[in-house]
Amino acid sequence: MFSIKNQAKQKFSWIALGWALLFFWFFSTALQAKIFISGYSGTNGLRDSLLYSSLWLIPVFLFPARTRIIAAVIGVVLWATSLAAICYFVIYGQEFSQSVLFVMFESNAGEAGEYLSQYFSLKIVLTALIYTAICLFLWSRLRPVYIPKPWRWLVSLIILYALILHPLVRNAINHQPLSKTVSGLSSRMEPAAPWQFISGYYQYRQQLDSLNSLLNENNALPPLANLKDENANTPRTLVLVIGESTQRGRMSLYGYSRETTPELDTLSKSDKGMTVFNDVVTSRPYTIEILQQALTFANEKNPDLYLSKPTLMNMMKQAGYKTFWITNQQTMTERNTMLTVFSRQTDKQFYMNQQRTQSAREYDSNVLAPFKDVLADPAPKKFIIVHLLGTHIKYKYRYPENWGKFDNQTTGIPAGLSDDQKEAWNDYDNANLYNDHVVSSLIKDYKATDPNGFLLYFSDHGEEVYDTPPHQMQGRNEENPTRHMYTVPFILWTSEKWQAEHPRDFSADVNRKYSSSELIHTWSDLAGLSYDGFDPTRSITSPEFKETTRWIGNPYKKNALIDYDTLPFGDQKGNQ
Ligand SMILES: [Zn+2]
């Protein structure tokens, strides 16, 4: 028996639904909208945060009479977690991601205290107050959303099915392992409060397990036999700079018509310590896959040696170097566990990029300050690896706004490209321009310490940016290889002190055909290291160098290896 008043009250109201949606969306979406508007990331985070915040409608639909209480309980949890993420964004200008959690779990109490002390700034207090006031206002507007009895269950089930059950069922049908489904789902839920904490912790535990087992295996490897260092205990600093997605053909240093590398151009003309190698290619067009070869004894014919033999980092440590890893790459993501393993093989790490996705705005100038700090470290023998984000997609996110030198230019762009493709072409050149600045700054900062040693820069792989006719391909694909995906810059800078001690003329070596998968032999040769397994015929700088087939392709696939030199010339000028 309902009174007329009660019946009116229990009518479905779109306005009530609107307020409920606004209330639950607000917590995660406020930050995602801010991130999107400020141009730091795409729309995926915004979309997922909207979708997964809608889950909270279910209890509100099911128990409309208790709307305020339910919303208050959920709201407090959402408010606390989202406020933490917002404060983090205000302080660091970065999204609170699982990598941040990773760093927090890993950092010692002192660093954590330092982190917390930064919360107490006026800006933070004001942000928190305004944010809380909006939350309270939205809560005060909440009214029950009455959906007639059988329908409210159906609507709730539909929401639950669409967001959670459907991915589970679909992957079960496709025989995907449950762990993959869970991690896929949790990465989509990550932008929505409070899931970033729950999924962050889950992913942290998973990665820690695989990380630790890989590190334990590496620790248990026997060291290199008969390791000798011809430089004995002479103080020195050696630097390896690893670039990202930078193909040679779009650098003026290698003859590109646009001036994309003015600083390296100048260095190569004015500094006799600079040697530019012209014909180095990568074996695989993917970061992890190539570094598993370049930084180890693995190559296309023996792809698993990265697990069973010491790595470059192990080798340098064994030779008595204090070793450092400075990276602007995302490190603590599932895909990048191997990068984290490599970095942990050094004595000290600097993780400068805590972004949740690779395509988020982050500049390589991040590495310059820690690089200077490490150069000042008192250890007599230092080995520094700097891993850049280089010219990785999204190209636009790799350089500050005032570096858009090639914006709206048309010269040198092949005919038939759409406006979006032209923009990508120009953005890639802008990214190269900024990469030139970062790499040159590293060389100059290193040079300024009057070091004894050398710096080697190479890009992990190239990138196809509509270069190859019919100019419609962008990115990298091992199944459909083009030369531009494989050609990489390879540059050596030696200091005056080093040249005096090691008078070597590289001018006859610069046109040698070389694969970066054999890098460890070049590095050993340059550093003066020898050991059982060192092969000078695989060092581009050795008088004993022998040219061999440069295999490319997936070594784990049957008959997939092909000779790089059989790839068709794709450049419009035909000169790649
Ligand atoms: Zn890469």
Coordinates of C-alpha atoms and ligand atoms in Angstrom, one line a residue:
M1 CA 0.0 0.0 0.0
F2 CA 1.7 3.2 -1.2
S3 CA 0.5 6.7 -0.5
I4 CA 0.4 9.0 -3.5
K5 CA 3.4 10.9 -2.2
N6 CA 5.5 7.7 -2.0
Q7 CA 4.6 6.7 -5.5
A8 CA 5.8 10.1 -6.8
K9 CA 9.0 9.7 -4.9
Q10 CA 9.6 6.2 -6.4
K11 CA 9.4 7.4 -10.0
F12 CA 12.6 7.0 -12.1
S13 CA 14.3 10.3 -12.6
W14 CA 16.9 11.1 -15.2
I15 CA 18.1 14.0 -13.1
A16 CA 18.7 11.7 -10.1
L17 CA 20.7 9.4 -12.5
G18 CA 22.6 12.3 -13.8
W19 CA 23.7 13.4 -10.3
A20 CA 24.7 9.9 -9.4
L21 CA 26.8 9.5 -12.5
L22 CA 28.4 12.9 -11.9
F23 CA 29.2 12.0 -8.4
F24 CA 30.9 8.7 -9.2
W25 CA 32.6 9.9 -12.3
F26 CA 34.0 13.0 -10.7
F27 CA 36.5 11.1 -8.5
S28 CA 38.6 9.5 -11.3
T29 CA 37.6 11.6 -14.2
A30 CA 38.6 15.0 -12.7
L31 CA 42.2 14.0 -12.9
Q32 CA 41.9 12.2 -16.3
A33 CA 40.2 15.2 -17.8
K34 CA 43.0 17.4 -16.5
I35 CA 45.6 15.1 -17.9
F36 CA 43.9 15.0 -21.3
I37 CA 43.3 18.8 -21.4
S38 CA 46.8 19.6 -20.5
G39 CA 47.9 17.4 -23.5
Y40 CA 49.9 14.8 -21.5
S41 CA 48.0 11.8 -22.8
G42 CA 45.3 10.6 -25.1
T43 CA 41.6 9.9 -24.4
N44 CA 41.9 6.2 -23.4
G45 CA 42.4 7.0 -19.7
L46 CA 39.4 9.3 -19.8
R47 CA 37.2 6.7 -21.5
D48 CA 38.3 3.9 -19.1
S49 CA 37.9 6.0 -16.0
L50 CA 34.3 6.9 -17.1
L51 CA 33.4 3.3 -17.9
Y52 CA 34.8 1.8 -14.7
S53 CA 33.5 4.5 -12.4
S54 CA 30.1 3.5 -13.6
L55 CA 30.4 0.2 -11.7
W56 CA 29.4 2.1 -8.5
L57 CA 26.0 2.7 -9.9
I58 CA 25.1 -1.0 -9.3
P59 CA 24.7 -0.8 -5.5
V60 CA 22.9 2.5 -5.9
F61 CA 20.5 1.0 -8.4
L62 CA 19.9 -2.1 -6.2
F63 CA 19.3 -0.3 -2.9
P64 CA 17.8 3.1 -3.9
A65 CA 16.5 3.8 -0.3
R66 CA 20.1 3.8 0.9
T67 CA 21.6 5.9 -1.8
R68 CA 23.1 8.5 0.4
I69 CA 24.8 6.0 2.8
I70 CA 26.1 3.8 0.0
A71 CA 27.4 6.8 -1.8
A72 CA 29.1 8.2 1.3
V73 CA 30.9 4.9 2.1
I74 CA 32.1 4.5 -1.5
G75 CA 32.7 8.2 -1.8
V76 CA 35.1 8.3 1.1
V77 CA 37.3 5.5 -0.4
L78 CA 37.2 7.2 -3.8
W79 CA 37.8 10.6 -2.3
A80 CA 40.9 9.4 -0.4
T81 CA 42.5 7.5 -3.2
S82 CA 41.7 10.1 -6.0
L83 CA 43.0 12.9 -3.8
A84 CA 46.3 11.1 -3.3
A85 CA 46.6 10.8 -7.1
I86 CA 45.6 14.4 -7.6
C87 CA 48.2 15.6 -5.1
Y88 CA 50.8 13.5 -6.8
F89 CA 49.9 15.1 -10.1
V90 CA 50.1 18.6 -8.6
I91 CA 53.5 17.8 -7.1
Y92 CA 55.1 15.9 -10.0
G93 CA 53.0 16.7 -13.0
Q94 CA 52.6 12.9 -13.6
E95 CA 49.9 10.4 -13.3
F96 CA 49.9 8.2 -10.2
S97 CA 50.7 4.9 -11.9
Q98 CA 51.8 1.5 -10.8
S99 CA 55.4 2.5 -11.6
V100 CA 55.1 5.2 -8.9
L101 CA 53.8 2.6 -6.5
F102 CA 56.7 0.4 -7.5
V103 CA 59.2 3.2 -6.8
M104 CA 57.4 3.9 -3.5
F105 CA 57.5 0.3 -2.3
E106 CA 61.1 0.1 -3.3
S107 CA 62.3 3.4 -1.9
N108 CA 63.7 3.6 1.6
A109 CA 62.0 5.3 4.6
G110 CA 64.0 8.5 4.1
E111 CA 62.9 9.0 0.5
A112 CA 59.3 8.2 1.5
G113 CA 59.4 10.9 4.2
E114 CA 60.8 13.3 1.7
Y115 CA 57.9 12.5 -0.6
L116 CA 55.3 12.9 2.2
S117 CA 56.8 16.3 3.3
Q118 CA 56.0 17.7 -0.1
Y119 CA 52.3 17.2 0.5
F120 CA 52.2 20.2 2.9
S121 CA 52.3 23.0 0.4
L122 CA 49.7 25.7 0.1
K123 CA 48.8 24.7 -3.4
I124 CA 48.1 21.1 -2.2
V125 CA 46.0 22.3 0.7
L126 CA 43.9 24.6 -1.6
T127 CA 43.6 21.8 -4.2
A128 CA 42.4 19.4 -1.5
L129 CA 39.9 21.8 0.0
I130 CA 38.3 22.7 -3.4
Y131 CA 38.3 19.1 -4.4
T132 CA 36.6 18.1 -1.2
A133 CA 34.1 20.9 -1.4
I134 CA 33.0 19.8 -4.9
C135 CA 32.7 16.1 -3.6
L136 CA 30.5 17.2 -0.7
F137 CA 28.3 19.4 -3.0
L138 CA 27.8 16.5 -5.5
W139 CA 27.0 14.2 -2.6
S140 CA 24.4 16.6 -1.2
R141 CA 22.6 16.6 -4.6
L142 CA 22.2 12.8 -4.6
R143 CA 18.7 11.4 -4.7
P144 CA 17.6 7.7 -5.1
V145 CA 17.5 6.4 -8.7
Y146 CA 14.4 4.3 -8.7
I147 CA 14.3 1.6 -11.4
P148 CA 11.3 -0.8 -11.1
K149 CA 12.2 -4.0 -9.4
P150 CA 13.0 -6.6 -12.0
W151 CA 14.6 -4.1 -14.2
R152 CA 17.1 -2.8 -11.7
W153 CA 18.6 -6.3 -11.5
L154 CA 18.8 -6.5 -15.2
V155 CA 20.4 -3.1 -15.6
S156 CA 23.0 -3.9 -12.9
L157 CA 23.7 -7.2 -14.5
I158 CA 24.2 -5.5 -17.9
I159 CA 26.7 -3.0 -16.4
L160 CA 28.6 -5.8 -14.6
Y161 CA 28.6 -7.9 -17.7
A162 CA 29.8 -5.2 -20.1
L163 CA 32.6 -4.0 -17.9
I164 CA 33.9 -7.2 -16.1
L165 CA 32.2 -10.4 -17.2
H166 CA 32.4 -9.9 -20.9
P167 CA 36.2 -9.6 -21.1
L168 CA 36.5 -12.7 -18.8
V169 CA 34.1 -14.7 -20.9
R170 CA 35.5 -13.6 -24.3
N171 CA 39.1 -14.5 -23.2
A172 CA 37.9 -17.8 -21.7
I173 CA 36.4 -18.7 -25.1
N174 CA 39.6 -17.7 -26.8
H175 CA 41.6 -19.8 -24.3
Q176 CA 43.5 -16.9 -23.0
P177 CA 45.2 -17.6 -19.6
L178 CA 43.4 -16.1 -16.7
S179 CA 46.4 -14.1 -15.5
K180 CA 46.5 -12.3 -18.9
T181 CA 42.8 -11.5 -18.7
V182 CA 43.2 -10.2 -15.1
S183 CA 46.2 -8.0 -16.0
G184 CA 44.5 -6.7 -19.1
L185 CA 41.4 -5.8 -17.1
S186 CA 43.4 -4.3 -14.3
S187 CA 45.4 -2.1 -16.7
R188 CA 42.1 -0.8 -18.1
M189 CA 40.7 -0.1 -14.7
E190 CA 43.8 1.6 -13.6
P191 CA 42.8 5.2 -14.4
A192 CA 39.6 4.8 -12.2
A193 CA 39.9 5.4 -8.5
P194 CA 40.6 3.4 -6.4
W195 CA 41.7 0.7 -8.8
Q196 CA 45.1 2.3 -9.5
F197 CA 46.1 1.2 -6.0
I198 CA 44.6 -2.3 -6.1
S199 CA 45.7 -3.1 -9.7
G200 CA 49.0 -1.3 -9.0
Y201 CA 49.7 -3.6 -6.1
Y202 CA 48.7 -6.7 -7.9
Q203 CA 50.9 -5.9 -10.9
Y204 CA 53.7 -4.9 -8.6
R205 CA 53.6 -8.3 -6.9
Q206 CA 53.5 -10.1 -10.2
Q207 CA 56.4 -8.2 -11.7
L208 CA 58.4 -8.5 -8.6
D209 CA 58.1 -12.3 -8.7
S210 CA 59.3 -12.6 -12.3
L211 CA 61.9 -9.8 -11.8
N212 CA 63.4 -11.6 -8.8
S213 CA 63.5 -15.0 -10.5
L214 CA 65.3 -13.5 -13.5
L215 CA 67.7 -11.6 -11.3
N216 CA 68.4 -14.7 -9.2
E217 CA 69.2 -16.6 -12.3
N218 CA 71.5 -13.8 -13.5
N219 CA 73.2 -13.7 -10.1
A220 CA 73.9 -17.4 -10.2
L221 CA 75.7 -17.3 -13.6
P222 CA 79.4 -18.0 -13.6
P223 CA 81.5 -14.9 -14.3
L224 CA 83.4 -14.4 -17.6
A225 CA 86.5 -16.6 -17.6
N226 CA 90.0 -15.0 -17.9
L227 CA 88.7 -11.5 -17.9
K228 CA 91.5 -9.0 -18.5
D229 CA 91.4 -5.2 -18.5
E230 CA 94.3 -3.7 -20.5
N231 CA 93.7 -0.4 -18.8
A232 CA 94.1 -2.0 -15.4
N233 CA 93.2 0.5 -12.7
T234 CA 93.5 3.8 -14.6
P235 CA 90.5 6.0 -13.6
R236 CA 88.0 6.3 -16.4
T237 CA 84.3 6.8 -17.2
L238 CA 82.6 5.0 -20.1
V239 CA 79.2 6.0 -21.3
L240 CA 76.7 4.1 -23.4
V241 CA 73.7 6.1 -24.6
I242 CA 70.8 4.0 -26.0
G243 CA 68.4 5.9 -28.2
E244 CA 64.9 5.0 -29.2
S245 CA 63.1 4.6 -32.6
T246 CA 65.5 6.9 -34.4
Q247 CA 66.2 5.9 -38.0
R248 CA 69.3 7.2 -39.6
G249 CA 67.6 8.5 -42.8
R250 CA 65.9 11.4 -41.0
M251 CA 69.0 12.8 -39.5
S252 CA 71.0 15.5 -41.3
L253 CA 74.1 13.9 -39.8
Y254 CA 73.4 11.1 -42.3
G255 CA 72.5 13.3 -45.2
Y256 CA 68.7 14.1 -44.7
S257 CA 67.8 17.3 -46.5
R258 CA 66.2 18.9 -43.4
E259 CA 68.5 20.1 -40.7
T260 CA 67.3 17.8 -37.9
T261 CA 70.6 17.2 -36.1
P262 CA 72.4 20.6 -36.2
E263 CA 74.3 20.1 -32.9
L264 CA 75.6 16.7 -33.9
D265 CA 76.5 18.0 -37.3
T266 CA 78.6 20.7 -35.7
L267 CA 80.3 18.3 -33.3
S268 CA 81.1 15.9 -36.1
K269 CA 82.8 18.7 -38.1
S270 CA 84.6 20.4 -35.2
D271 CA 85.5 17.7 -32.8
K272 CA 88.0 15.1 -33.9
G273 CA 86.8 12.8 -31.1
M274 CA 83.6 12.1 -33.1
T275 CA 83.3 9.1 -35.3
V276 CA 80.0 8.5 -37.2
F277 CA 79.4 5.0 -38.4
N278 CA 77.4 4.9 -41.5
D279 CA 76.1 1.3 -41.9
V280 CA 74.9 -0.1 -38.6
V281 CA 71.5 -1.9 -38.5
T282 CA 69.5 -3.4 -35.7
S283 CA 68.6 -7.1 -35.8
R284 CA 65.1 -6.6 -34.4
P285 CA 62.9 -3.5 -34.6
Y286 CA 61.6 -3.7 -30.9
T287 CA 63.3 -2.3 -27.8
I288 CA 63.3 -5.3 -25.5
E289 CA 64.1 -7.8 -28.2
I290 CA 67.1 -5.9 -29.6
L291 CA 68.5 -5.0 -26.1
Q292 CA 68.4 -8.7 -25.2
Q293 CA 71.0 -9.0 -28.0
A294 CA 72.9 -5.7 -28.0
L295 CA 73.5 -5.8 -24.2
T296 CA 74.4 -9.5 -24.1
F297 CA 76.1 -12.3 -26.0
A298 CA 72.8 -13.3 -27.6
N299 CA 72.2 -12.7 -31.3
E300 CA 69.9 -13.9 -34.0
K301 CA 71.5 -17.3 -34.2
N302 CA 71.7 -17.7 -30.4
P303 CA 68.8 -15.7 -29.1
D304 CA 68.7 -17.2 -25.6
L305 CA 72.3 -16.4 -24.5
Y306 CA 71.0 -13.3 -22.7
L307 CA 69.8 -15.7 -20.0
S308 CA 72.7 -18.0 -19.8
K309 CA 75.7 -15.8 -20.1
P310 CA 76.8 -12.6 -18.3
T311 CA 75.5 -9.4 -19.7
L312 CA 77.4 -6.2 -20.6
M313 CA 76.4 -4.8 -17.2
N314 CA 77.7 -8.0 -15.4
M315 CA 80.9 -7.8 -17.4
M316 CA 81.6 -4.1 -16.5
K317 CA 80.9 -4.8 -12.9
Q318 CA 83.2 -7.8 -13.0
A319 CA 85.9 -5.6 -14.5
G320 CA 85.7 -3.4 -11.4
Y321 CA 83.5 -0.5 -12.7
K322 CA 80.8 1.2 -10.6
T323 CA 77.8 0.9 -12.9
F324 CA 74.8 3.2 -13.3
W325 CA 71.6 3.1 -15.2
I326 CA 69.7 6.3 -16.0
T327 CA 66.5 5.8 -17.9
N328 CA 63.7 7.9 -19.3
Q329 CA 61.9 4.8 -20.5
Q330 CA 59.0 3.3 -18.6
T331 CA 60.5 0.6 -16.6
M332 CA 58.1 -1.0 -14.2
T333 CA 55.5 -2.2 -16.6
E334 CA 54.7 -5.8 -17.4
R335 CA 56.2 -5.6 -20.8
N336 CA 59.3 -3.9 -19.6
T337 CA 60.3 -6.4 -16.8
M338 CA 63.3 -7.3 -18.8
L339 CA 64.5 -3.7 -18.9
T340 CA 64.1 -3.5 -15.2
V341 CA 66.2 -6.7 -14.9
F342 CA 68.9 -5.2 -17.0
S343 CA 68.9 -2.0 -15.0
R344 CA 69.0 -3.9 -11.7
Q345 CA 72.3 -5.5 -12.9
T346 CA 73.9 -2.1 -12.3
D347 CA 74.9 -0.7 -8.9
K348 CA 72.7 2.4 -9.1
Q349 CA 69.5 3.2 -11.0
F350 CA 67.7 6.4 -11.8
Y351 CA 64.1 5.9 -13.1
M352 CA 63.0 9.2 -14.6
N353 CA 59.7 8.2 -16.2
Q354 CA 56.7 6.9 -14.2
Q355 CA 54.1 7.3 -16.9
R356 CA 51.4 4.7 -17.2
T357 CA 51.6 4.6 -21.0
Q358 CA 54.4 4.9 -23.5
S359 CA 52.5 7.5 -25.4
A360 CA 52.5 10.1 -22.7
R361 CA 54.4 13.4 -22.8
E362 CA 57.8 13.0 -21.3
Y363 CA 61.1 14.7 -22.3
D364 CA 64.5 13.2 -22.4
S365 CA 66.0 16.3 -20.7
N366 CA 65.0 14.3 -17.6
V367 CA 68.2 12.4 -17.8
L368 CA 70.6 15.4 -17.9
A369 CA 70.6 16.2 -14.1
P370 CA 71.2 12.6 -12.9
F371 CA 73.8 12.2 -15.6
K372 CA 75.7 15.2 -14.2
D373 CA 75.4 13.8 -10.7
V374 CA 76.7 10.4 -11.7
L375 CA 79.7 12.0 -13.6
A376 CA 80.6 13.6 -10.2
D377 CA 80.5 10.3 -8.4
P378 CA 84.0 9.7 -6.9
A379 CA 84.3 6.1 -8.0
P380 CA 87.5 5.8 -10.1
K381 CA 86.0 3.5 -12.8
K382 CA 82.5 4.3 -13.9
F383 CA 80.2 2.8 -16.5
I384 CA 77.0 4.7 -17.2
I385 CA 74.1 3.6 -19.3
V386 CA 71.6 6.3 -20.4
H387 CA 68.4 5.0 -21.9
L388 CA 66.4 7.6 -23.8
L389 CA 62.8 7.7 -25.0
G390 CA 64.3 9.3 -28.1
T391 CA 61.8 9.6 -31.0
H392 CA 59.3 7.0 -29.8
I393 CA 55.7 7.5 -30.8
K394 CA 53.8 9.7 -30.0
Y395 CA 56.4 12.0 -31.6
K396 CA 54.6 15.1 -30.5
Y397 CA 55.1 14.1 -26.9
R398 CA 58.9 13.9 -27.2
Y399 CA 59.8 17.6 -27.4
P400 CA 58.7 20.9 -25.7
E401 CA 56.2 23.1 -27.7
N402 CA 58.9 25.6 -28.7
W403 CA 60.8 22.9 -30.6
G404 CA 58.3 22.6 -33.4
K405 CA 60.8 23.8 -36.0
F406 CA 59.3 21.7 -38.9
D407 CA 55.6 22.4 -38.1
N408 CA 53.5 23.0 -41.2
Q409 CA 56.5 22.5 -43.5
T410 CA 56.0 20.7 -46.8
T411 CA 59.4 20.5 -48.4
G412 CA 60.9 17.0 -48.6
I413 CA 57.6 15.3 -47.8
P414 CA 56.6 12.6 -50.4
A415 CA 53.5 13.4 -52.4
G416 CA 50.2 11.7 -51.5
L417 CA 50.5 12.0 -47.7
S418 CA 47.3 13.0 -45.9
D419 CA 47.4 16.0 -43.6
D420 CA 47.7 13.8 -40.5
Q421 CA 50.5 11.9 -42.1
K422 CA 52.3 15.1 -43.0
E423 CA 51.9 16.2 -39.4
A424 CA 53.4 13.0 -38.2
W425 CA 56.3 13.4 -40.6
N426 CA 57.0 16.9 -39.3
D427 CA 56.5 15.8 -35.7
Y428 CA 59.1 13.0 -36.2
D429 CA 61.6 15.5 -37.5
N430 CA 60.9 17.8 -34.6
A431 CA 61.5 14.8 -32.2
N432 CA 64.8 14.2 -34.0
L433 CA 65.7 17.8 -33.5
Y434 CA 65.2 17.5 -29.8
N435 CA 66.9 14.1 -29.6
D436 CA 69.9 15.8 -31.3
H437 CA 69.9 18.3 -28.5
V438 CA 69.7 15.7 -25.8
V439 CA 72.4 13.5 -27.2
S440 CA 74.7 16.5 -27.9
S441 CA 74.1 17.7 -24.4
L442 CA 75.2 14.4 -23.0
I443 CA 78.3 14.5 -25.0
K444 CA 79.0 18.1 -24.0
D445 CA 78.3 17.5 -20.3
Y446 CA 80.6 14.5 -20.4
K447 CA 83.3 16.4 -22.2
A448 CA 83.1 19.2 -19.7
T449 CA 84.3 16.9 -17.0
D450 CA 87.6 16.3 -19.0
P451 CA 87.0 12.6 -18.8
N452 CA 89.2 9.7 -19.6
G453 CA 87.0 7.5 -21.7
F454 CA 84.4 7.4 -24.5
L455 CA 80.7 7.7 -25.1
L456 CA 78.9 5.5 -27.6
Y457 CA 75.4 6.4 -28.9
F458 CA 73.2 4.2 -30.9
S459 CA 69.4 3.9 -31.4
D460 CA 67.8 0.6 -30.4
H461 CA 66.1 0.4 -33.8
G462 CA 64.8 2.6 -36.5
E463 CA 61.2 3.6 -37.5
E464 CA 59.2 3.7 -40.6
V465 CA 57.5 7.1 -40.9
Y466 CA 55.9 7.0 -44.3
D467 CA 59.4 6.8 -45.8
T468 CA 59.0 3.7 -48.0
P469 CA 56.8 3.9 -51.1
P470 CA 53.8 3.9 -51.3
H471 CA 54.4 6.0 -48.1
Q472 CA 51.5 4.5 -46.1
M473 CA 53.3 2.7 -43.4
Q474 CA 54.2 4.0 -40.0
G475 CA 55.8 2.2 -37.1
R476 CA 57.6 -1.1 -37.1
N477 CA 56.6 -4.6 -38.1
E478 CA 59.0 -7.5 -38.3
E479 CA 56.5 -9.3 -40.5
N480 CA 56.7 -6.5 -43.1
P481 CA 60.2 -5.1 -42.8
T482 CA 61.5 -2.0 -44.4
R483 CA 65.0 -0.7 -44.2
H484 CA 64.0 2.4 -42.2
M485 CA 62.9 0.1 -39.3
Y486 CA 66.5 -1.2 -39.1
T487 CA 68.9 1.6 -39.9
V488 CA 70.3 3.2 -36.7
P489 CA 72.7 6.0 -35.9
F490 CA 75.9 4.7 -34.3
I491 CA 78.2 7.4 -33.0
L492 CA 81.4 7.2 -31.0
W493 CA 83.0 10.1 -29.1
T494 CA 86.4 9.6 -27.5
S495 CA 88.0 12.1 -25.1
E496 CA 91.4 13.7 -25.6
K497 CA 92.9 11.8 -22.7
W498 CA 91.5 8.5 -24.1
Q499 CA 92.8 9.3 -27.6
A500 CA 96.3 10.0 -26.2
E501 CA 96.4 6.6 -24.4
H502 CA 94.6 4.7 -27.3
P503 CA 95.7 6.2 -30.6
R504 CA 93.3 4.5 -33.0
D505 CA 92.1 5.6 -36.4
F506 CA 88.5 4.6 -37.0
S507 CA 88.3 6.3 -40.4
A508 CA 88.6 3.0 -42.3
D509 CA 85.8 1.4 -40.1
V510 CA 83.0 3.9 -40.6
N511 CA 81.5 2.2 -43.7
R512 CA 81.6 -1.4 -42.3
K513 CA 78.3 -3.3 -42.4
Y514 CA 77.5 -4.0 -38.8
S515 CA 74.6 -5.3 -36.7
S516 CA 74.1 -3.8 -33.2
S517 CA 73.3 -7.4 -32.0
E518 CA 77.1 -7.8 -31.8
L519 CA 77.6 -4.6 -29.8
I520 CA 79.1 -6.3 -26.7
H521 CA 82.2 -7.3 -28.8
T522 CA 82.7 -3.7 -30.0
W523 CA 82.3 -2.4 -26.5
S524 CA 84.8 -4.9 -25.1
D525 CA 87.2 -4.0 -27.8
L526 CA 86.9 -0.3 -27.2
A527 CA 87.1 -0.7 -23.4
G528 CA 90.2 -3.0 -23.7
L529 CA 88.5 -6.0 -22.2
S530 CA 89.3 -9.6 -23.2
Y531 CA 88.0 -12.9 -21.9
D532 CA 87.0 -16.3 -23.1
G533 CA 84.3 -15.7 -25.7
F534 CA 85.4 -12.3 -26.8
D535 CA 85.5 -12.2 -30.6
P536 CA 87.3 -9.2 -32.2
T537 CA 86.0 -10.3 -35.6
R538 CA 82.6 -9.1 -34.4
S539 CA 83.9 -5.7 -33.3
I540 CA 83.3 -2.9 -35.8
T541 CA 86.4 -1.0 -34.5
S542 CA 88.7 -4.0 -34.6
P543 CA 91.4 -4.5 -37.2
E544 CA 90.3 -8.1 -37.2
F545 CA 86.7 -7.3 -38.0
K546 CA 85.0 -9.6 -40.5
E547 CA 81.8 -8.7 -42.4
T548 CA 79.1 -11.3 -41.8
T549 CA 75.4 -11.6 -42.8
R550 CA 73.2 -9.2 -40.8
W551 CA 70.3 -11.4 -39.8
I552 CA 67.0 -9.8 -39.1
G553 CA 63.6 -11.3 -38.1
N554 CA 62.1 -13.2 -35.2
P555 CA 64.7 -15.9 -34.2
Y556 CA 62.0 -17.9 -32.4
K557 CA 60.0 -18.4 -35.5
K558 CA 60.9 -21.1 -38.0
N559 CA 62.7 -19.9 -41.1
A560 CA 62.0 -16.3 -40.2
L561 CA 65.6 -15.0 -40.4
I562 CA 66.4 -13.0 -43.5
D563 CA 69.5 -11.1 -44.6
Y564 CA 69.0 -7.3 -44.1
D565 CA 70.9 -6.6 -47.3
T566 CA 68.2 -8.4 -49.3
L567 CA 65.6 -5.9 -48.3
P568 CA 64.5 -3.6 -51.2
F569 CA 65.7 -0.1 -51.2
G570 CA 62.7 1.9 -50.1
D571 CA 63.8 5.4 -50.0
Q572 CA 62.4 7.8 -52.7
K573 CA 66.0 8.7 -53.4
G574 CA 67.0 5.0 -53.4
N575 CA 70.0 5.8 -51.2
Q576 CA 69.3 4.2 -47.9
Ligands
ZN1 ZN 62.6 0.8 -29.1

